Short mmCIF file of C-alpha atoms and ligand atoms in Angstrom, two decimals:
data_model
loop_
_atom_site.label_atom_id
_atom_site.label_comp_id
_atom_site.label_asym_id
_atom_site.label_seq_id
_atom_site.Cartn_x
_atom_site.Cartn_y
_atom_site.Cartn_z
CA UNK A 24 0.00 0.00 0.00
CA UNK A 25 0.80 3.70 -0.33
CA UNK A 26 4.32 2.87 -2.28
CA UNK A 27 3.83 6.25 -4.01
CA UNK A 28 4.20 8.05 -0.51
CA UNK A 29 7.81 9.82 -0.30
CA UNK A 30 7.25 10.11 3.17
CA UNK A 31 8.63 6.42 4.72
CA UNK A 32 9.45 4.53 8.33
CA UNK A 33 12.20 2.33 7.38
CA UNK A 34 12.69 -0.75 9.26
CA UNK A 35 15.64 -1.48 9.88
CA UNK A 36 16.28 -5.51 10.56
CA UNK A 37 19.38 -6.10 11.32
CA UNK A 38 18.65 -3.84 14.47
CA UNK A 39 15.88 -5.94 15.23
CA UNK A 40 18.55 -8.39 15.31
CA UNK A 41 20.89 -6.89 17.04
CA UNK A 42 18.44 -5.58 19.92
CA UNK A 43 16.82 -9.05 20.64
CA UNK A 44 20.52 -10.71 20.91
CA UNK A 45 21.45 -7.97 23.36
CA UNK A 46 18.33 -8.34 25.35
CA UNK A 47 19.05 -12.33 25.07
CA UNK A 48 21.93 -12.28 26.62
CA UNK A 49 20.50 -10.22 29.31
CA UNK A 50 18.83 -13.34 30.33
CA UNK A 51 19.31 -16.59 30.82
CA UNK A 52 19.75 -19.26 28.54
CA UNK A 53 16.72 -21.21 29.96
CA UNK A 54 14.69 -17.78 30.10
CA UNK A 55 12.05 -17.91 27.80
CA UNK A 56 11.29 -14.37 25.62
CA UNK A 57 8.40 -13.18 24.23
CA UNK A 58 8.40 -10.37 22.02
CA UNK A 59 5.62 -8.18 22.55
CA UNK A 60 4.26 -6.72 18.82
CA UNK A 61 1.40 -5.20 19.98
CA UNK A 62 0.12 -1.65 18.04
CA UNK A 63 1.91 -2.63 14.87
CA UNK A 64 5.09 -3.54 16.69
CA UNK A 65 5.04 -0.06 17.96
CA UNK A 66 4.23 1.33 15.13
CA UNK A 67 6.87 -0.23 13.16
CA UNK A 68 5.05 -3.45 11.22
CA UNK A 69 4.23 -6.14 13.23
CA UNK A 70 4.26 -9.14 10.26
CA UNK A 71 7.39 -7.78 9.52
CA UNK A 72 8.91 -7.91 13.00
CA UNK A 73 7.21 -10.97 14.33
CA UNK A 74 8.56 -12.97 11.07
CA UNK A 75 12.19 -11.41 12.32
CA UNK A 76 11.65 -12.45 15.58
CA UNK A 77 10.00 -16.09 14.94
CA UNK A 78 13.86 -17.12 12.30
CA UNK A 79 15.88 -15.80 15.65
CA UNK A 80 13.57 -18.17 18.03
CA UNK A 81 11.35 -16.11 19.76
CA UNK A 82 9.80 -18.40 21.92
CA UNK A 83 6.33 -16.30 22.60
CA UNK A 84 4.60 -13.11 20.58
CA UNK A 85 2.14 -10.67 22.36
CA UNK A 86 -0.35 -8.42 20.96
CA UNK A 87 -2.82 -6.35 22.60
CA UNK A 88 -5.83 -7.34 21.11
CA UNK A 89 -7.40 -9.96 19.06
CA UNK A 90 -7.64 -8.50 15.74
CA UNK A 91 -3.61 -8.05 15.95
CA UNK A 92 -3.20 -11.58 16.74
CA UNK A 93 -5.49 -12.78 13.64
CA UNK A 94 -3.32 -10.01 11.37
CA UNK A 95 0.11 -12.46 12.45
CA UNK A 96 -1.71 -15.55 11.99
CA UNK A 97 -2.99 -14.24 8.33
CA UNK A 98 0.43 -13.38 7.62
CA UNK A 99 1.83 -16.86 8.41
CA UNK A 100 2.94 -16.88 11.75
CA UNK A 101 3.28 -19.80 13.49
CA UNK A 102 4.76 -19.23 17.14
CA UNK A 103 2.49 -19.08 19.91
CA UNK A 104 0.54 -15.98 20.60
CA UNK A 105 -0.48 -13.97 23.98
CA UNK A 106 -3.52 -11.70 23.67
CA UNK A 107 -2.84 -9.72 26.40
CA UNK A 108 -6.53 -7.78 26.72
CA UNK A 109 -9.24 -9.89 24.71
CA UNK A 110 -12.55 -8.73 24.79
CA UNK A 111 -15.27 -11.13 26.18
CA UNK A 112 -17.72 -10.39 23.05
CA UNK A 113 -15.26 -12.02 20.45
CA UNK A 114 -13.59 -14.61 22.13
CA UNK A 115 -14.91 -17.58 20.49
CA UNK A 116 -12.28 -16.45 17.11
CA UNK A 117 -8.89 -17.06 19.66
CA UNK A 118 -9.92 -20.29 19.27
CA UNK A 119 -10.09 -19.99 14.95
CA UNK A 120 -6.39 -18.57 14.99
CA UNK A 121 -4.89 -20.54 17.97
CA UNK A 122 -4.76 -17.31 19.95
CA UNK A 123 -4.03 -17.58 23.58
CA UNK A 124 -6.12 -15.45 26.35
CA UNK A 125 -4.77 -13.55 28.88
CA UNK A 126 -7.72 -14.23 31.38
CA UNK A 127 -7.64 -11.38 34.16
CA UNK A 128 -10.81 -11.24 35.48
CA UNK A 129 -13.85 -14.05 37.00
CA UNK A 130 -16.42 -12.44 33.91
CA UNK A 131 -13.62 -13.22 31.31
CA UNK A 132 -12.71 -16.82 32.66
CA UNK A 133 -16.26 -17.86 32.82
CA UNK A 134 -17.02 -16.80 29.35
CA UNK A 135 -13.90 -18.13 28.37
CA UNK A 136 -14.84 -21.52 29.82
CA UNK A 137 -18.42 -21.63 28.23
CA UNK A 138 -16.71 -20.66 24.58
CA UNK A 139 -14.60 -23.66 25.03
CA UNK A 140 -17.15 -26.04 26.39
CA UNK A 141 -19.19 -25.38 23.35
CA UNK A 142 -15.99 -26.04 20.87
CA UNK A 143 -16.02 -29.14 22.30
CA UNK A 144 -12.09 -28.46 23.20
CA UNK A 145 -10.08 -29.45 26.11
CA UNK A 146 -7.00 -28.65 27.37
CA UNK A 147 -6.82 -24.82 25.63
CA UNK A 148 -3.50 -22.90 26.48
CA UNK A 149 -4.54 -19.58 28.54
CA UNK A 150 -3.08 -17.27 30.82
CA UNK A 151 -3.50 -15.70 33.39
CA UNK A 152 -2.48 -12.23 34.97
CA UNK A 153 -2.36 -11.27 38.54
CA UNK A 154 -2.68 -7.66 39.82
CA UNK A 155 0.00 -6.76 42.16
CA UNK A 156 -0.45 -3.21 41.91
CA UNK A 157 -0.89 -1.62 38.73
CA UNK A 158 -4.41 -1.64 39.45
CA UNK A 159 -5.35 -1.82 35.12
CA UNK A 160 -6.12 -5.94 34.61
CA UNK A 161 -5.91 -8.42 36.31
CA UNK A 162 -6.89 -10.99 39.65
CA UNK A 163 -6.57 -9.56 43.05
CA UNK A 164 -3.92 -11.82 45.22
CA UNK A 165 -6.84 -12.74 46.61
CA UNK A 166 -9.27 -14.23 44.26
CA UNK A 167 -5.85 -16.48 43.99
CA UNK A 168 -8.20 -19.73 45.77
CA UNK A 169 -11.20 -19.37 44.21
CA UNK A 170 -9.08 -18.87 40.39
CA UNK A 171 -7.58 -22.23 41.62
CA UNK A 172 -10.62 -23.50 41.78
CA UNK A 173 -12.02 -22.87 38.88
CA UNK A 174 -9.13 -24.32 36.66
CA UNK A 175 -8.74 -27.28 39.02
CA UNK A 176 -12.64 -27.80 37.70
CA UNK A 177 -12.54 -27.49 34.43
CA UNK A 178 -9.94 -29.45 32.70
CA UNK A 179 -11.19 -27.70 29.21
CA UNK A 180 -8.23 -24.90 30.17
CA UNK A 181 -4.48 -25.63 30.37
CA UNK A 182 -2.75 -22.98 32.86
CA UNK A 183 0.21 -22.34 30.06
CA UNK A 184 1.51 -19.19 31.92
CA UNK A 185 0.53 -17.27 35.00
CA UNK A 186 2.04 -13.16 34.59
CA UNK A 187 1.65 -10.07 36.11
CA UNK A 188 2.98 -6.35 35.25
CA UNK A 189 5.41 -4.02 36.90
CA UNK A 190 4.11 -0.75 37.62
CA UNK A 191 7.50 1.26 37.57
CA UNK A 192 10.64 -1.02 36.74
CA UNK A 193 12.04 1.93 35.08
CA UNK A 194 11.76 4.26 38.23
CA UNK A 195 14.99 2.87 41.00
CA UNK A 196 13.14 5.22 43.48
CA UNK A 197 10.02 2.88 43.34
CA UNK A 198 12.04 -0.02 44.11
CA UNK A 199 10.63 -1.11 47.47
CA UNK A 200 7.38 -0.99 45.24
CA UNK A 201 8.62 -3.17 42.97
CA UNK A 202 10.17 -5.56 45.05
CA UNK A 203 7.09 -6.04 46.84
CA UNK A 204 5.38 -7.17 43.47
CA UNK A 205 7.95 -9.32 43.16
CA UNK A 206 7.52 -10.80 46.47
CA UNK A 207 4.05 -10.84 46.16
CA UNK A 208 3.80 -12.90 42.13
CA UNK A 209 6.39 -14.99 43.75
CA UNK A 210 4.19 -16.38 46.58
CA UNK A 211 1.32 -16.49 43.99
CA UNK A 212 2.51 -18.49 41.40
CA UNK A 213 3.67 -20.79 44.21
CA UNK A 214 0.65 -21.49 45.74
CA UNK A 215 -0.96 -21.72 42.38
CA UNK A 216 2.22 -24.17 41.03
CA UNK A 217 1.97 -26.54 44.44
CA UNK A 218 -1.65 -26.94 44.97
CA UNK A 219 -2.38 -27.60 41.02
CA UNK A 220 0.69 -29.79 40.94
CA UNK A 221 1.71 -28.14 37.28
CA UNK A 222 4.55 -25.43 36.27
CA UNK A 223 3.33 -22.71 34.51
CA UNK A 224 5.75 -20.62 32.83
CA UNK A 225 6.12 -17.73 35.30
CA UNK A 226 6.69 -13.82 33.67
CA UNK A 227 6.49 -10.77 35.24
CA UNK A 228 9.25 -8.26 33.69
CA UNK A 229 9.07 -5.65 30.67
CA UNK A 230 12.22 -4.21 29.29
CA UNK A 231 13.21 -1.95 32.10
CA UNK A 232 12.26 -4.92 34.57
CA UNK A 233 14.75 -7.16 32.53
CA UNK A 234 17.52 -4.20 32.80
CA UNK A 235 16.75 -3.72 36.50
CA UNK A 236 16.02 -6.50 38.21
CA UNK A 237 17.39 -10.13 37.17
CA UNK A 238 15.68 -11.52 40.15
CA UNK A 239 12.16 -11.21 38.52
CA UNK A 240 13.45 -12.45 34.98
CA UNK A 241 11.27 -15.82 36.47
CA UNK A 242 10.39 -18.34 32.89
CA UNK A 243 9.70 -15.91 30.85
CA UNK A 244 10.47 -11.81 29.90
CA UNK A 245 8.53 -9.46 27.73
CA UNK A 246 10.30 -7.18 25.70
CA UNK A 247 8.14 -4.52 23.99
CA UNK A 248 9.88 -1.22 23.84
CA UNK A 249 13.42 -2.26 23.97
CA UNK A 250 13.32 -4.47 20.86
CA UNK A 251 12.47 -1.13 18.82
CA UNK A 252 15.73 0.61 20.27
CA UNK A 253 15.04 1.89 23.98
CA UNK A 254 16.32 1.43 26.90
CA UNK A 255 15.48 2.74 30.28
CA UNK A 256 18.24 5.24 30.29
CA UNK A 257 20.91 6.59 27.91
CA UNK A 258 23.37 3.95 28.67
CA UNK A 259 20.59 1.13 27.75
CA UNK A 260 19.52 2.92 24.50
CA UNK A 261 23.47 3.44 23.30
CA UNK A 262 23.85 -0.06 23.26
CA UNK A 263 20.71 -0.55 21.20
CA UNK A 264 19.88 -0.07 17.30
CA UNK A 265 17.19 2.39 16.07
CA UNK A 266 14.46 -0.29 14.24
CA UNK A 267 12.16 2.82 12.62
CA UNK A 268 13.66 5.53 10.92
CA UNK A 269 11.28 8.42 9.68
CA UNK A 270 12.41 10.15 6.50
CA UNK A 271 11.08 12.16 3.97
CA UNK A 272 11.57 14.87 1.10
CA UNK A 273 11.41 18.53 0.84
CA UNK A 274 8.36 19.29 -1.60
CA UNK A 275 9.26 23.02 -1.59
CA UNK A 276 11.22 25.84 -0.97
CA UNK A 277 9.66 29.60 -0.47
CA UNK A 278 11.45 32.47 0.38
CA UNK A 279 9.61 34.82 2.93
CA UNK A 280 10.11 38.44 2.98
CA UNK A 281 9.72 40.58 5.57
CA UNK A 282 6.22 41.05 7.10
CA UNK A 283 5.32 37.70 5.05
CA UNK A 284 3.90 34.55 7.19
CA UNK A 285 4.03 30.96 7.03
CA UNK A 286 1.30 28.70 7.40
CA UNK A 287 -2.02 29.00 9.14
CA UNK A 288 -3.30 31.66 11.03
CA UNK A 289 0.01 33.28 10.53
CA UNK A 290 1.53 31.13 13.24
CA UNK A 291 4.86 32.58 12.11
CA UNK A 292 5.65 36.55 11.02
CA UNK A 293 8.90 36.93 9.53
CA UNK A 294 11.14 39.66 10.31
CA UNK A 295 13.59 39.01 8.03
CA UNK A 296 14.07 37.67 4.53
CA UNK A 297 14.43 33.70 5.41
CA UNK A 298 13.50 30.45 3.13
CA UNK A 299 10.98 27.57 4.90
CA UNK A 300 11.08 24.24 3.43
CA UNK A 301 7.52 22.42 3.23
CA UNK A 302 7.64 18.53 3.96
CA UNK A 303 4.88 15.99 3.48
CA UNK A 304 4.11 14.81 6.68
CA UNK A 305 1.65 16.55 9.56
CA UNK A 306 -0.41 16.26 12.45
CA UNK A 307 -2.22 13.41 11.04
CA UNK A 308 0.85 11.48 11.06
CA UNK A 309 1.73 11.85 14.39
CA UNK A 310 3.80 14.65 14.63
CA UNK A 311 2.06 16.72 17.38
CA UNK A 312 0.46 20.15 17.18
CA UNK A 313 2.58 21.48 20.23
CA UNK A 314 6.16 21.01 17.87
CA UNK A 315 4.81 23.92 15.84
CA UNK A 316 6.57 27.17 16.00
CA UNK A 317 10.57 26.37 16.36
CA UNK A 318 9.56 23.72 19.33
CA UNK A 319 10.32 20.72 16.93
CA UNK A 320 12.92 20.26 13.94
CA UNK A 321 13.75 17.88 11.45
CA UNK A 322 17.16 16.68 10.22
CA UNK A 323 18.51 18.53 6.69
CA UNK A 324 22.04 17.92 5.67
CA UNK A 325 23.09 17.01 9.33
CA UNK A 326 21.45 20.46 10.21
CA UNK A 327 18.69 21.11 12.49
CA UNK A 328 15.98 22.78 10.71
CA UNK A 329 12.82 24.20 12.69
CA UNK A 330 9.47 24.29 12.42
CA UNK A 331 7.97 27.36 10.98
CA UNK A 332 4.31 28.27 11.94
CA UNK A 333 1.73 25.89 13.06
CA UNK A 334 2.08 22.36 12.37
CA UNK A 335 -0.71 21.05 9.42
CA UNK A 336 -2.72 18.14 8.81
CA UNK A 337 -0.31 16.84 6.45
CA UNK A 338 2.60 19.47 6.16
CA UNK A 339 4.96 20.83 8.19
CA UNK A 340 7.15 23.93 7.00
CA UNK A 341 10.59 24.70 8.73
CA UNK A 342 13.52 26.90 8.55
CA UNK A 343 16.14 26.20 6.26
CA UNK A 344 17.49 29.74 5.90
CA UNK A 345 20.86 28.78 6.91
CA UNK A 346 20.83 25.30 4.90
CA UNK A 347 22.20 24.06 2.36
CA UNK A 348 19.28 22.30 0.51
CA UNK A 349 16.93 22.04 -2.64
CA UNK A 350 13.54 20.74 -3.54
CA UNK A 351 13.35 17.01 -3.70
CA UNK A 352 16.19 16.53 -0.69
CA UNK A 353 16.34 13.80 1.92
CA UNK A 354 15.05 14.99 4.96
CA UNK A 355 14.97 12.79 8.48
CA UNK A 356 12.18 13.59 11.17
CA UNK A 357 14.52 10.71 13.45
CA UNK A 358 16.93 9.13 12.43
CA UNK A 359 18.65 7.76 15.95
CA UNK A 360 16.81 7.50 19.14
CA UNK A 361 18.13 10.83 20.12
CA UNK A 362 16.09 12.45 17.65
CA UNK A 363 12.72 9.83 19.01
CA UNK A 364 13.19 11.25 22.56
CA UNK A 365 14.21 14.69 22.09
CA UNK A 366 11.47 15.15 19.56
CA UNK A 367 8.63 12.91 22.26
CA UNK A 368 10.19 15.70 25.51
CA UNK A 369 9.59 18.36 23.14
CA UNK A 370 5.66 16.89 22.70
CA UNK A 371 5.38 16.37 26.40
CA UNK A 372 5.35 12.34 26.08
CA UNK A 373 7.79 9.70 25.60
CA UNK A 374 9.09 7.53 23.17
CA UNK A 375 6.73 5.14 23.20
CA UNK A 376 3.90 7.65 22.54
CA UNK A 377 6.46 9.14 19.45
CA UNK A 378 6.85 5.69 17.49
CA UNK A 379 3.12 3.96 18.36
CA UNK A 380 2.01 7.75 17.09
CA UNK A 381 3.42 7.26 13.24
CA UNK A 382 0.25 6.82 11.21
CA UNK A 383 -0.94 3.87 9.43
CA UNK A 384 -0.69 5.91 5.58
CA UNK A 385 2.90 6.48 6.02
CA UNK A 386 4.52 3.20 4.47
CA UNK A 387 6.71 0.90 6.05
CA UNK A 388 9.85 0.01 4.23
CA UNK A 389 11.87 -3.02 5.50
CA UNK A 390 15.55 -2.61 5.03
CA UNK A 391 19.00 -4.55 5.09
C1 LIG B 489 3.24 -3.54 26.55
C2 LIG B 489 3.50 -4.55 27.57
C3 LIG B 489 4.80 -5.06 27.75
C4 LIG B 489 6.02 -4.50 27.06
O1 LIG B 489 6.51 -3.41 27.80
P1 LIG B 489 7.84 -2.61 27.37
O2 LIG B 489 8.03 -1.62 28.44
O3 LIG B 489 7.53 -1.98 26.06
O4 LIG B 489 8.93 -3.62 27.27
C5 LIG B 489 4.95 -6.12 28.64
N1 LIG B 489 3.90 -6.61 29.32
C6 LIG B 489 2.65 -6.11 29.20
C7 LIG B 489 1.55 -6.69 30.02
C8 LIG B 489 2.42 -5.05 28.34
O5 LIG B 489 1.17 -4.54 28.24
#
C-alpha cells in the first residue's frame, strides 16, 4: 500500500537483530522471551517484525488485542501468541487462529470456559495475569483460591503461563514498590504451582524490569519497547539499534520576505528575509500540534531545521534559511533515538507515545 508516498518509516532488521541478541543475553539461557508486537510492533510493522523475531527463536509473541493476533496468523505466523486484553464479546475467534487469552478477570474466565465447552475443546492454552499493583487488569492476590478452583474444575483450560505487570521497573526510586510485586507474584505463582501440581511458565518483567532487576526475569520476559531501540536510560539505549527511521523529502522551498507569514493563522511573522522548506508529513501522522513554531525540527544535511508556523494536517514547514538544501532533498524527522526522545520531551510524552504515534498511511519500508 501507499508505495507512491515519499514520506517512509524504514525498518531497519538487522537492528531488530541486534536488539533481541542484546536483550538475550541479558537473560538466561533457559529464560524464555516473548516479544511483545502489539500496536503494529510499535508502530513499526508487526508481520514484519514478528517474522524477524520467529527465524531468531522467539519463543512467545504478544499483541494487545485480538484482531492483531489474527493479522500475524494471516500473515503466516506460526509461534504461539499472547492476547494480552481480549474482549469477552469475540472470544470464540482465539480459538479460529490458535490465539491464547490472557484471562484477568472471573467475567472473562467464565465466558472463556463456556466458549470452550461449546468447541467441544479441552486442554486450551490460557493465561493468566495477577494484579500486584498496577491496578489496570488483572486478579486480586486474593481471588488467587477461588481462580484455583475454577481451573482445578474445568480441565477444558491448560494454565500455560501465569504473569503479572510491573508498575515502575524503570523508576529505581520505586524499588521497594517493585520488590514487593515481586515478592508478592512470587508467593502467587507458588501457591498456584503446588496446589495444582503443574509449572506454569512464570513472567512478570518488561524491558526496564529485565535491565533492573534479574531476580524477577522468572520463565519468561517481555520485551516490547526495547526491541524497537530503547532502553530505560541513555546507557541502555546506546547499546541498542534504532528499528524505525522516519524520513522524507522537501516538496518546496519559499522564500519569505519581511512582514510575510508561514502557514495557518500566521503562526509565524517573519522579520527578516528567510526560506521555509515544506515537507509531506503533519499532524495526522503523528507529529504533534505542540512542535509547531521552532519547538520541533527535522534533520537537513546534518542540520537542524525548525518548524515554521503551526504544524498542518499533512505538512509541516521549517527553517532552512541557513541550509544548504533544494527541492526534492532527503530529509529525516529521526533518524537515531536521540532524535525519538528529544522530539517525544519536546511533545510532552515519551518515546513510546512518538513511534506507536506514526500513522498507518505512512509506508513501512523493510531494510537490510
Ligand atoms: C506492553 C507490555 C509489555 C512491554 O513493555 P515494554 O516496556 O515496552 O517492554 C509487557 N507486558 C505487558 C503486560 C504489556 O502490556
Amino acid at each position: 500500500m501507499n508505495k507512491t508516498h515519499v514520506t517512509v518509516l524504514e525498518i531497519d532488521s538487522k537492528a531488530i537483530i541486534h536488539n533481541y541478541h542484546y536483550f538475550k543475553s541479558k537473560i538466561k539461557p533457559t529464560t524464555k522471551f516473548m516479544g511483545v508486537v502489539k500496536a503494529f510492533a510499535y508502530g513499526n510493522e508487526a508481520v514484519a517484525i514478528a517474522k524477524i523475531l520467529e527465524k531468531e527463536g522467539v519463543d512467545y509473541l504478544a499483541v494487545a488485542f485480538i484482531d492483531e493476533g489474527i493479522a500475524l496468523r494471516e500473515a503466516g505466523i506460526n509461534k504461539p501468541i499472547l492476547v494480552l486484553h481480549p474482549q469477552t464479546e469475540t472470544l470464540h475467534h482465539l480459538l479460529t487462529y490458535q490465539l491464547e487469552p490472557n484471562l484477568y478477570s472471573f467475567r472473562i474466565l467464565n465466558q472463556f470456559i463456556e466458549v470452550i465447552k461449546t468447541a467441544k475443546l479441552n486442554n486450551y492454552p490460557i493465561h493468566v495475569k495477577f494484579n500486584t499493583g498496577l491496578n489496570r487488569l488483572g486478579f486480586k492476590p486474593t481471588d488467587v483460591d477461588e481462580v484455583i478452583s475454577i481451573l482445578k474444575n474445568n480441565s477444558e483450560l491448560h494454565l500455560t503461563s501465569i504473569f503479572s505487570h510491573l508498575v515502575a521497573s524503570e523508576d529505581l526510586n520505586e524499588r521497594a514498590f517493585t520488590q514487593n510485586q515481586i515478592d508478592s507474584f512470587k508467593k502467587l505463582s507458588d501457591q498456584i504451582s503446588k496446589e495444582l501440581n503443574i509449572n506454569p511458565i512464570r513472567h512478570l518483567s518488561n524491558t526496564s524490569g529485565v535491565i533492573n532487576y534479574p531476580d524477577a526475569h522468572f520463565d519468561m520476559v517481555r520485551v516490547g519497547i526495547g526491541l524497537y531501540g530503547f532502553g530505560n536510560d541513555t546507557e541502555e539505549t546506546s547499546k541498542l539499534k534504532l528499528v524505525g527511521t522516519l524520513k522524507s523529502r522537501i516538496s518546496q522551498i519559499h522564500t519569505i520576505n519581511p512582514g510575510e507569514s508561514v502557514g495557518y493563522n500566521r503562526g509565524f511573522i517573519s522579520s527578516e528575509t528567510i526560506k521555509s522548506a515544506t515537507i509531506p508529513i503533519g499532524h495526522a501522522d503523528g507529529i504533534h500540534r505542540n512542535l509547531g513554531n521552532k519547538v520541533g525540527y527535522v534533520t537537513i544535511n546534518n542540520q537542524k531545521a525548525y518548524f515554521l508556523g503551526n504544524v498542518c494536517m499533512d505538512m509541516i514547514m521549517v527553517d532552512v534559511t541557513n541550509i544548504q538544501c533544494e527541492e526534492g532533498d532527503e530529509v529525516f524527522i529521526f533518524k537515531n533515538q536521540e532524535n525519538v526522545e528529544d522530539l517525544a520531551s519536546r511533545s510532552n510524552t515519551i518515546s513510546y507515545e512518538m513511534i506507536t504515534g506514526i500513522s498507518q498511511r505512512i509506508p513501512r519500508k523493510l531494510i537490510n
